[in-house]
Tab-separated table of C-alpha atoms in Angstrom:
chain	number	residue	atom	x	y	z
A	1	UNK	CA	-33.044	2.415	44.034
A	2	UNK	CA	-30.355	4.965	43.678
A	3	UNK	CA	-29.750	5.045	47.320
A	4	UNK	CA	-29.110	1.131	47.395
A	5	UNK	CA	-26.915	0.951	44.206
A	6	UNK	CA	-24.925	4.201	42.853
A	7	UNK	CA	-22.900	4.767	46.264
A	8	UNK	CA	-21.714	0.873	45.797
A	9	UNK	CA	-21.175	0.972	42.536
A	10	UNK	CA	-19.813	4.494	42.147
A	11	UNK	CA	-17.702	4.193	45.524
A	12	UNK	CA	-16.674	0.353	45.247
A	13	UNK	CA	-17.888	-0.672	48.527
A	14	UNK	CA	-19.679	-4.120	49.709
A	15	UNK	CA	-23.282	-3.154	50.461
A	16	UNK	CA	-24.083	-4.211	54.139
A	17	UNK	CA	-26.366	-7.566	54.636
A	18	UNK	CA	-28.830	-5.846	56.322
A	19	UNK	CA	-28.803	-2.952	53.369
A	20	UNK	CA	-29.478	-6.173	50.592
A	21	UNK	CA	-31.941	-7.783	53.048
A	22	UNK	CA	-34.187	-4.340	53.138
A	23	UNK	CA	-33.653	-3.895	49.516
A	24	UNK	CA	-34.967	-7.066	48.067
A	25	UNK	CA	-38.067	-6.358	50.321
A	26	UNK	CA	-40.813	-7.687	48.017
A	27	UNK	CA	-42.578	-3.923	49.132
A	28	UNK	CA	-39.513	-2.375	47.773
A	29	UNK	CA	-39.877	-4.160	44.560
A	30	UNK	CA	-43.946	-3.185	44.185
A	31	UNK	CA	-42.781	0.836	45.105
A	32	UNK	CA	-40.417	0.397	41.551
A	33	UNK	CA	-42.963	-1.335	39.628
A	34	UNK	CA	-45.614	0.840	40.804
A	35	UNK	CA	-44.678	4.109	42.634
A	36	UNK	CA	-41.342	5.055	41.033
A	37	UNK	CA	-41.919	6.721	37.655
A	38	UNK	CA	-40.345	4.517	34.147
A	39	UNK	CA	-38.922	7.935	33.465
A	40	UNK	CA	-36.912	7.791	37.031
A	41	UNK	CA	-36.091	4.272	36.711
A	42	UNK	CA	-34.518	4.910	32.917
A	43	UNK	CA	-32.536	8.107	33.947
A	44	UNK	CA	-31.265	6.157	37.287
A	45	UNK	CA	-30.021	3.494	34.948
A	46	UNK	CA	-28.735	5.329	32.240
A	47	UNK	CA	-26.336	7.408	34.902
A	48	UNK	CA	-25.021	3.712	35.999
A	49	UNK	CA	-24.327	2.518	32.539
A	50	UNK	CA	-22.471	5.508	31.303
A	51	UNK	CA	-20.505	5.923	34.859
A	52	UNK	CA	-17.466	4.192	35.684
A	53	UNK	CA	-18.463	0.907	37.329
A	54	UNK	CA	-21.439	-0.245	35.511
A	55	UNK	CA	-20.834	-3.891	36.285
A	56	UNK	CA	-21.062	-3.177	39.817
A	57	UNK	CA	-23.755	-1.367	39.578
A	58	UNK	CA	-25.809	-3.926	37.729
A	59	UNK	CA	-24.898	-6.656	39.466
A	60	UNK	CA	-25.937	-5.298	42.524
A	61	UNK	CA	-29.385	-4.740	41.047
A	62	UNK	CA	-29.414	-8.115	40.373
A	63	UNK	CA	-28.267	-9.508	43.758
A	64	UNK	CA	-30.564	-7.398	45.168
A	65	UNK	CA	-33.163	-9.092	42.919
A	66	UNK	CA	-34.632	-5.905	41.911
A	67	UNK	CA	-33.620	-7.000	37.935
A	68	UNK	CA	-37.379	-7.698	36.803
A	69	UNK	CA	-38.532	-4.877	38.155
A	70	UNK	CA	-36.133	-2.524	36.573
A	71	UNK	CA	-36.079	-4.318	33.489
A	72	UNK	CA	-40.025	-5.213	33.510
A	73	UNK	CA	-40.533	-7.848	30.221
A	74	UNK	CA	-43.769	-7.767	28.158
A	75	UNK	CA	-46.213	-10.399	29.717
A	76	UNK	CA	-46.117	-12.476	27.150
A	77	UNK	CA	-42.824	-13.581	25.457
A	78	UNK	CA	-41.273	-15.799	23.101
A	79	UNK	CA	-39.727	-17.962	24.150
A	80	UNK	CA	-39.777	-17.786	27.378
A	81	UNK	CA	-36.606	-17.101	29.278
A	82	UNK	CA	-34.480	-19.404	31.591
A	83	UNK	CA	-33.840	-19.089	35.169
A	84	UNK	CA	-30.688	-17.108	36.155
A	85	UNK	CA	-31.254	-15.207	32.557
A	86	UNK	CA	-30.479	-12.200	35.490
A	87	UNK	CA	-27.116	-13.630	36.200
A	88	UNK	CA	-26.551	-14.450	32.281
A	89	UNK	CA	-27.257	-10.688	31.495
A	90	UNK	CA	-24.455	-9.383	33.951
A	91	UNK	CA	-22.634	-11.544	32.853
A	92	UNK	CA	-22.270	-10.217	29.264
A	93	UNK	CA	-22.307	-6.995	30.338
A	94	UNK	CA	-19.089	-7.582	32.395
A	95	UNK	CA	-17.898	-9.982	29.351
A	96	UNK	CA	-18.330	-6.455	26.821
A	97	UNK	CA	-16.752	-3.808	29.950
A	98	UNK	CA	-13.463	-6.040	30.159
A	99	UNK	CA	-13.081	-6.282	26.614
A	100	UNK	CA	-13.777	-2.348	26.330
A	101	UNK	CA	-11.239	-1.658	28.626
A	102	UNK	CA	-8.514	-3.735	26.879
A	103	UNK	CA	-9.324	-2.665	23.254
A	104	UNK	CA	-8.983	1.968	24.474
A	105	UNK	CA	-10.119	4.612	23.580
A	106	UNK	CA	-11.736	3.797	19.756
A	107	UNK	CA	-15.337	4.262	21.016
A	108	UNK	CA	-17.705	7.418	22.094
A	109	UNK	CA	-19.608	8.203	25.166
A	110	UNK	CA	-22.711	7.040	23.401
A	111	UNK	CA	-21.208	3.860	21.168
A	112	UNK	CA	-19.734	2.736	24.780
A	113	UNK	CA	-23.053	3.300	26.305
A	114	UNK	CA	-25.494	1.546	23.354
A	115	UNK	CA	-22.613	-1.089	23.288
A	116	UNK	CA	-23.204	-1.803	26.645
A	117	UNK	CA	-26.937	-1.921	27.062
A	118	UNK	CA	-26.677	-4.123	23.636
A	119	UNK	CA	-24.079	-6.613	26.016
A	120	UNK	CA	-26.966	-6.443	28.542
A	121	UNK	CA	-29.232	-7.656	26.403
A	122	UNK	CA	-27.844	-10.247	24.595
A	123	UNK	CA	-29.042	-13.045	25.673
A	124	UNK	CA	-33.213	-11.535	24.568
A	125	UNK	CA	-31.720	-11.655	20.766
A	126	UNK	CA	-33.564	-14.013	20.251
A	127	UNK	CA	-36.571	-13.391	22.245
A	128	UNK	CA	-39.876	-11.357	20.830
A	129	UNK	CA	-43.197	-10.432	21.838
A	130	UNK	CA	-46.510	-9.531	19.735
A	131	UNK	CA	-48.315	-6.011	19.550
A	132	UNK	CA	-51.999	-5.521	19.710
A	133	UNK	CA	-51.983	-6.265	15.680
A	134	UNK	CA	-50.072	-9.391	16.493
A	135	UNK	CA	-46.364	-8.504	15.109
A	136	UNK	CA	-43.712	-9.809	16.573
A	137	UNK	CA	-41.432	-7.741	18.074
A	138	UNK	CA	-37.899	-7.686	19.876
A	139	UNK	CA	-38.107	-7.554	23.480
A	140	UNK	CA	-35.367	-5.248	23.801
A	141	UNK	CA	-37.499	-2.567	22.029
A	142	UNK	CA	-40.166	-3.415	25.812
A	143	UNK	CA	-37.370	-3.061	27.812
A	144	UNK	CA	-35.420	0.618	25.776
A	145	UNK	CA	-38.878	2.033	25.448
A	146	UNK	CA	-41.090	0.878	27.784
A	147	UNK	CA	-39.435	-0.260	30.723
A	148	UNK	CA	-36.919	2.482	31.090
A	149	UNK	CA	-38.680	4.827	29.050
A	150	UNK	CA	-35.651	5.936	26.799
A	151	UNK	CA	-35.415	7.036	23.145
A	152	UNK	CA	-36.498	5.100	20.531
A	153	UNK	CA	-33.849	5.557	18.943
A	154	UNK	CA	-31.887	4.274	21.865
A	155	UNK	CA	-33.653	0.960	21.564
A	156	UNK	CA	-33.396	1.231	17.505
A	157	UNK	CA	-30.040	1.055	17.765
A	158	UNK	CA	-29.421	-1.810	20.383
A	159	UNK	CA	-31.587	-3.954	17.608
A	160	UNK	CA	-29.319	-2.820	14.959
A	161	UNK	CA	-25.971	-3.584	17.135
A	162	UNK	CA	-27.710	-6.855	17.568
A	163	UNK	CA	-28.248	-7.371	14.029
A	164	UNK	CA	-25.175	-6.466	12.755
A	165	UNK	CA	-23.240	-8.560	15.613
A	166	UNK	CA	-24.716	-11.717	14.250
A	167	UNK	CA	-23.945	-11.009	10.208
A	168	UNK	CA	-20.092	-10.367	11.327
A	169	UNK	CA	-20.273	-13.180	13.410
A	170	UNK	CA	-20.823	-15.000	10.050
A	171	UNK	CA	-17.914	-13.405	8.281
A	172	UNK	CA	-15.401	-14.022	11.173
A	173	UNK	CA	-13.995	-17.421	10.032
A	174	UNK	CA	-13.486	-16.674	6.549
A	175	UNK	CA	-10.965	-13.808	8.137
A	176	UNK	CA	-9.479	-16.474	10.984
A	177	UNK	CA	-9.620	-19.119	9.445
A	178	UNK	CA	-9.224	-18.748	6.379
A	179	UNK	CA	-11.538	-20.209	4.839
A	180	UNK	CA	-12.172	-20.720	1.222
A	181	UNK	CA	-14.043	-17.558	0.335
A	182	UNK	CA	-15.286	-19.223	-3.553
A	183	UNK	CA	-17.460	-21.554	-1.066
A	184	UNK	CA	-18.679	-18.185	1.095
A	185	UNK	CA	-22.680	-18.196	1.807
A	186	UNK	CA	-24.233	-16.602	5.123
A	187	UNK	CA	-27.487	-17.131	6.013
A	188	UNK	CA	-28.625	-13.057	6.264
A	189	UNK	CA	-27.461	-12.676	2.032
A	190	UNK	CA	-28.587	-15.706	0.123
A	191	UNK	CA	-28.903	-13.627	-3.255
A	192	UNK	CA	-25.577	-11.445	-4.465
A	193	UNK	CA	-25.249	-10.248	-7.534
A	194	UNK	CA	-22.055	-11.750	-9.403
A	195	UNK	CA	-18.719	-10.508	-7.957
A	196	UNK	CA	-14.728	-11.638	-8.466
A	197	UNK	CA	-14.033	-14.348	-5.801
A	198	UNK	CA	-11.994	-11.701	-4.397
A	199	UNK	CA	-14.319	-9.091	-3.471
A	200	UNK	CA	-16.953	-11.222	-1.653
A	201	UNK	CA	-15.837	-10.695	1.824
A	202	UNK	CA	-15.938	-7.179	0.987
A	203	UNK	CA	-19.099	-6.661	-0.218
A	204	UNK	CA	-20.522	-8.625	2.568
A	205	UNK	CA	-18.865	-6.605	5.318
A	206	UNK	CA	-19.604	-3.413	3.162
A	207	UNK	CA	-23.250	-4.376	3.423
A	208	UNK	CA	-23.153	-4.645	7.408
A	209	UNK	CA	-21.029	-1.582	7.786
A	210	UNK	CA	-23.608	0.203	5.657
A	211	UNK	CA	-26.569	-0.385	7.927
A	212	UNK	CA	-24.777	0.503	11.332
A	213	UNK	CA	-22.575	3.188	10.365
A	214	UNK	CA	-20.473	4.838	13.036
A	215	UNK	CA	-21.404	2.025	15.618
A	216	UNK	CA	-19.692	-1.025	13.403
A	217	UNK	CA	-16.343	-0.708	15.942
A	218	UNK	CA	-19.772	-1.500	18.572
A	219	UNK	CA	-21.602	-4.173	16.288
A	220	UNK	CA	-17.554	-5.812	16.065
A	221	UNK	CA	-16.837	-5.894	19.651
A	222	UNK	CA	-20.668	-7.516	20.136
A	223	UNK	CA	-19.637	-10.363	17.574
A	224	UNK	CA	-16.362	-11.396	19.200
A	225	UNK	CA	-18.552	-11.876	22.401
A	226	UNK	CA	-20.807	-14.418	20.128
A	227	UNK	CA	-18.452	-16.181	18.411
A	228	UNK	CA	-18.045	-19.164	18.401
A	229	UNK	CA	-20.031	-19.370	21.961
A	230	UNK	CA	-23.591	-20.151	21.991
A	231	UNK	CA	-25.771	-17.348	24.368
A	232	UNK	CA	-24.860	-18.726	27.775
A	233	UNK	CA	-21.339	-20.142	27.858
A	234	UNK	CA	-20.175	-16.670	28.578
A	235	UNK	CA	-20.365	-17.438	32.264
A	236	UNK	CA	-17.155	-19.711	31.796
A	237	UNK	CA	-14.643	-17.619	30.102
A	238	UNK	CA	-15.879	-13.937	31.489
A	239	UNK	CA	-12.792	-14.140	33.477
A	240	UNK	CA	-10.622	-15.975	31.352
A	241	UNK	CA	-7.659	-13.190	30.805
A	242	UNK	CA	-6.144	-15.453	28.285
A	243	UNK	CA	-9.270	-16.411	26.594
A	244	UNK	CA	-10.353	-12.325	26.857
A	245	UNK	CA	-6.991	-12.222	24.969
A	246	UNK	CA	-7.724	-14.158	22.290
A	247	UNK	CA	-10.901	-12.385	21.479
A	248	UNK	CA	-9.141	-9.057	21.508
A	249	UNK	CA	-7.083	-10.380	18.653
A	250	UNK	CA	-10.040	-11.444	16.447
A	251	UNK	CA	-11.551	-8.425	16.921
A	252	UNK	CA	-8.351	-6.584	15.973
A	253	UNK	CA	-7.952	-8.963	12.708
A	254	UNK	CA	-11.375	-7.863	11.902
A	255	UNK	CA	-11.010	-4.554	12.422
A	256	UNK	CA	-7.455	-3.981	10.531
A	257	UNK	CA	-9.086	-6.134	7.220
A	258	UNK	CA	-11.669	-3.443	7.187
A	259	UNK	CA	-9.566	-0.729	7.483
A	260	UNK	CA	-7.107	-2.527	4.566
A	261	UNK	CA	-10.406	-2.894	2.617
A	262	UNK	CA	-11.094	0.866	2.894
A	263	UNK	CA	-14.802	0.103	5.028
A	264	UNK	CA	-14.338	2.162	7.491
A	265	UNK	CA	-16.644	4.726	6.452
A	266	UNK	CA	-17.908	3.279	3.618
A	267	UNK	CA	-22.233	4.660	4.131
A	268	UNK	CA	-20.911	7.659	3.396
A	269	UNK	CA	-19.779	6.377	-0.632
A	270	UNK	CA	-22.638	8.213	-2.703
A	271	UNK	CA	-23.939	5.695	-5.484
A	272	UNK	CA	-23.127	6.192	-9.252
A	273	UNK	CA	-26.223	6.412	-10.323
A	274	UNK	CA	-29.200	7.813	-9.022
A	275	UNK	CA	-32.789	6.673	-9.265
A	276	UNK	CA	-33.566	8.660	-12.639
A	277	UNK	CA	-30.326	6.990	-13.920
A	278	UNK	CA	-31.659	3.800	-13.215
A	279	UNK	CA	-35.156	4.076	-14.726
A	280	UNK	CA	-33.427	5.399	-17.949
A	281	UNK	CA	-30.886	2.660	-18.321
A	282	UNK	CA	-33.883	0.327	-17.309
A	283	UNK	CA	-36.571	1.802	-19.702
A	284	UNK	CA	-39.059	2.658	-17.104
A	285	UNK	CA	-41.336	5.335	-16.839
A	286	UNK	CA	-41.999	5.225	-12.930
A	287	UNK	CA	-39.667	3.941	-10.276
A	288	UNK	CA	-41.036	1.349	-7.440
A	289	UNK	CA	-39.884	-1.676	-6.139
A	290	UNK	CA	-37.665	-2.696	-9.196
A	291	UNK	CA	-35.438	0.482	-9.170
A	292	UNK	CA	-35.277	-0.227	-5.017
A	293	UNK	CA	-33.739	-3.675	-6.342
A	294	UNK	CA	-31.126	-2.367	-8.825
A	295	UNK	CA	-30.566	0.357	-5.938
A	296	UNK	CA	-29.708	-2.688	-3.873
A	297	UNK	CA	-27.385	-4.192	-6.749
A	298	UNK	CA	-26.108	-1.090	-7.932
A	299	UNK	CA	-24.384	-1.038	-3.676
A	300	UNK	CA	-23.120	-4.312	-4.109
A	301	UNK	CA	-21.259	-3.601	-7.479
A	302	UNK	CA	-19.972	-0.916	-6.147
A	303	UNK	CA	-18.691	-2.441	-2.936
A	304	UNK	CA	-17.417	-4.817	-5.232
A	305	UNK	CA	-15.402	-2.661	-7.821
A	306	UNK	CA	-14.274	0.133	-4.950
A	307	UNK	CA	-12.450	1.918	-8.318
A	308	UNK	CA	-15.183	1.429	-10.673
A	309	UNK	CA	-16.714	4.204	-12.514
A	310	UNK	CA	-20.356	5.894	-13.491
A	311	UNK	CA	-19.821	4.537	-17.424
A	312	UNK	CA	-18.829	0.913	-15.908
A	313	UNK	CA	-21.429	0.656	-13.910
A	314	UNK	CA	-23.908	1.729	-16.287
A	315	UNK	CA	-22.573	-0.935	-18.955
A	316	UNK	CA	-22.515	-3.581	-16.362
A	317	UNK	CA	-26.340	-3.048	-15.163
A	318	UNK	CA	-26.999	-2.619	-19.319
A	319	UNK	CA	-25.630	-6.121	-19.367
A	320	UNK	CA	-27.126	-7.871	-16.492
A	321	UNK	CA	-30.464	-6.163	-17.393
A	322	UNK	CA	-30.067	-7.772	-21.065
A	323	UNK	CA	-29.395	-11.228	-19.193
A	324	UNK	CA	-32.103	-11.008	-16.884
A	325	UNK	CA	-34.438	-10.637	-19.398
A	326	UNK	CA	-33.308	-13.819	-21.416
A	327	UNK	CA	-33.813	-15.768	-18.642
A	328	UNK	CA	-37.318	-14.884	-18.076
């Protein structure tokens, strides 16, 4: 496969007629899916995305309609996928490179790289398949693992970037738009503990930035490809330099209110009050899921009172504790 893509992609050259003709060979196809090693296939792959024309060198595996059989799916998937979803996934990918090289030099070798196999694979957000005990599980985790045999944690983290692309997609307007944050509900946090008005946004964001960490500048640039598009209608404005333009400023407006909000690192914040804290302000003699929930709240009133100290905190979980239990 190598000897069909890199030089083209690596070398920006139009691969010869004949050269595509031979390649799409139906035996060439069986020799990946059968002959050439998942480990070979992965490594292959992994030296295109992280080179300097990954587009190309994608896109060429798809017009050479070698896709499927570099990026084999589980045989049974849900729901099943559309025709041209080959097309849609370059698409993205070239959608997230243009967009990297306009925003510089704010990611690493491996956010740029996860960022871009999370582009990729956009359009299978949405799309899961079932283990032997009948789970249901993201097809992207077939594909990371499986298909190009890399690290788990490789496809861990293209889930998570997935994830967390879809919460700020949530939280975009109420930075655009402006829109009334008293009235702010996302679908991914039904339940929040009581917080000013004011410090909503910020918890919420806090929350997402907590679960994906370093990669949140990744997770951002994902969302601005989402919003307000439905998966798909990236083919008509992947070349749109004004439209590309626009994007770059929402994801720029996002990014500055975290940094204004003090996010930008906030997973490494250690909590107030640790677990034994907890079960003594609490009354409880073993921990277990309830001190995992005030763990939970405890995050959120801190996100929510940045300045707040161990004493506040402990008179504030004193107080909702004493609510709580009137209520019951």
């Amino acid at each position: 496969m190598r000897y069909f893509v890199v030089p083209g992609a690596r070398f920006c050259f139009e691969l010869d007629e004949e050269l595509k003709k031979a390649a799409s060979d139906e035996d060439v196809k069986a020799a990946i899916a059968e002959k050439i090693s998942r480990e070979r296939i992965g490594h292959e792959i992994d030296l295109m995305i992280s080179g300097n024309q990954p587009v190309k060198a994608i896109a060429y595996i798809s017009e050479l309609q070698l896709f499927w059989a570099v990026f084999a799916l589980p045989s049974e998937i849900e729901p099943s996928i559309s025709d041209g979803c080959d097309r849609l996934c370059v698409a993205y990918i070239d959608y997230a490179w243009r967009l990297l090289q306009m925003i510089g030099n704010s990611f690493t070798v491996d956010q740029q790289r996860l960022c871009l196999y999370a582009a990729l694979f956009v359009p299978f957000i949405e799309t899961i398949y079932r283990d032997r005990k009948g789970k249901k599980i993201p097809v992207v985790n077939h594909i990371i693992r499986d298909s190009l045999k890399l690290k788990a944690s490789d496809a861990e983290m293209v889930i998570s970037l997935h994830t967390a692309a879809q919460k700020f997609v949530s939280l975009i307007p109420f930075i655009t738009e402006k829109e009334h944050i008293q009235n702010m509900e996302v679908d991914w946090k039904k339940e929040t503990i009581e917080v000013p008005v004011a410090a909503k946004l910020r918890v919420l964001a806090g929350l997402v930035l907590r679960d994906i960490k370093e990669f949140w500048h990744a997770a951002l640039l994902l969302s601005i490809l989402l919003y307000p598009m439905k998966i798909g209608d990236v083919t008509n404005i992947s070349t749109d330099q004004s439209e590309l333009e626009k994007r770059i400023e929402v994801y720029k407006m996002f990014e500055d209110a975290i940094y204004k909000q003090g996010l930008e690192k906030v997973w490494e914040a250690k909590p107030l009050l640790n677990g034994k804290e907890i079960m003594s302000i609490l009354n409880l003699k073993t921990g277990g899921p309830l001190v995992k929930e005030w763990q939970q709240k405890l995050i959120e009133w801190q996100l929510a009172h940045p300045s707040g100290t161990a004493e506040e905190c402990t008179d504030w979980m004193r107080e909702a504790q004493s609510k709580r239990a009137r209520m019951e």
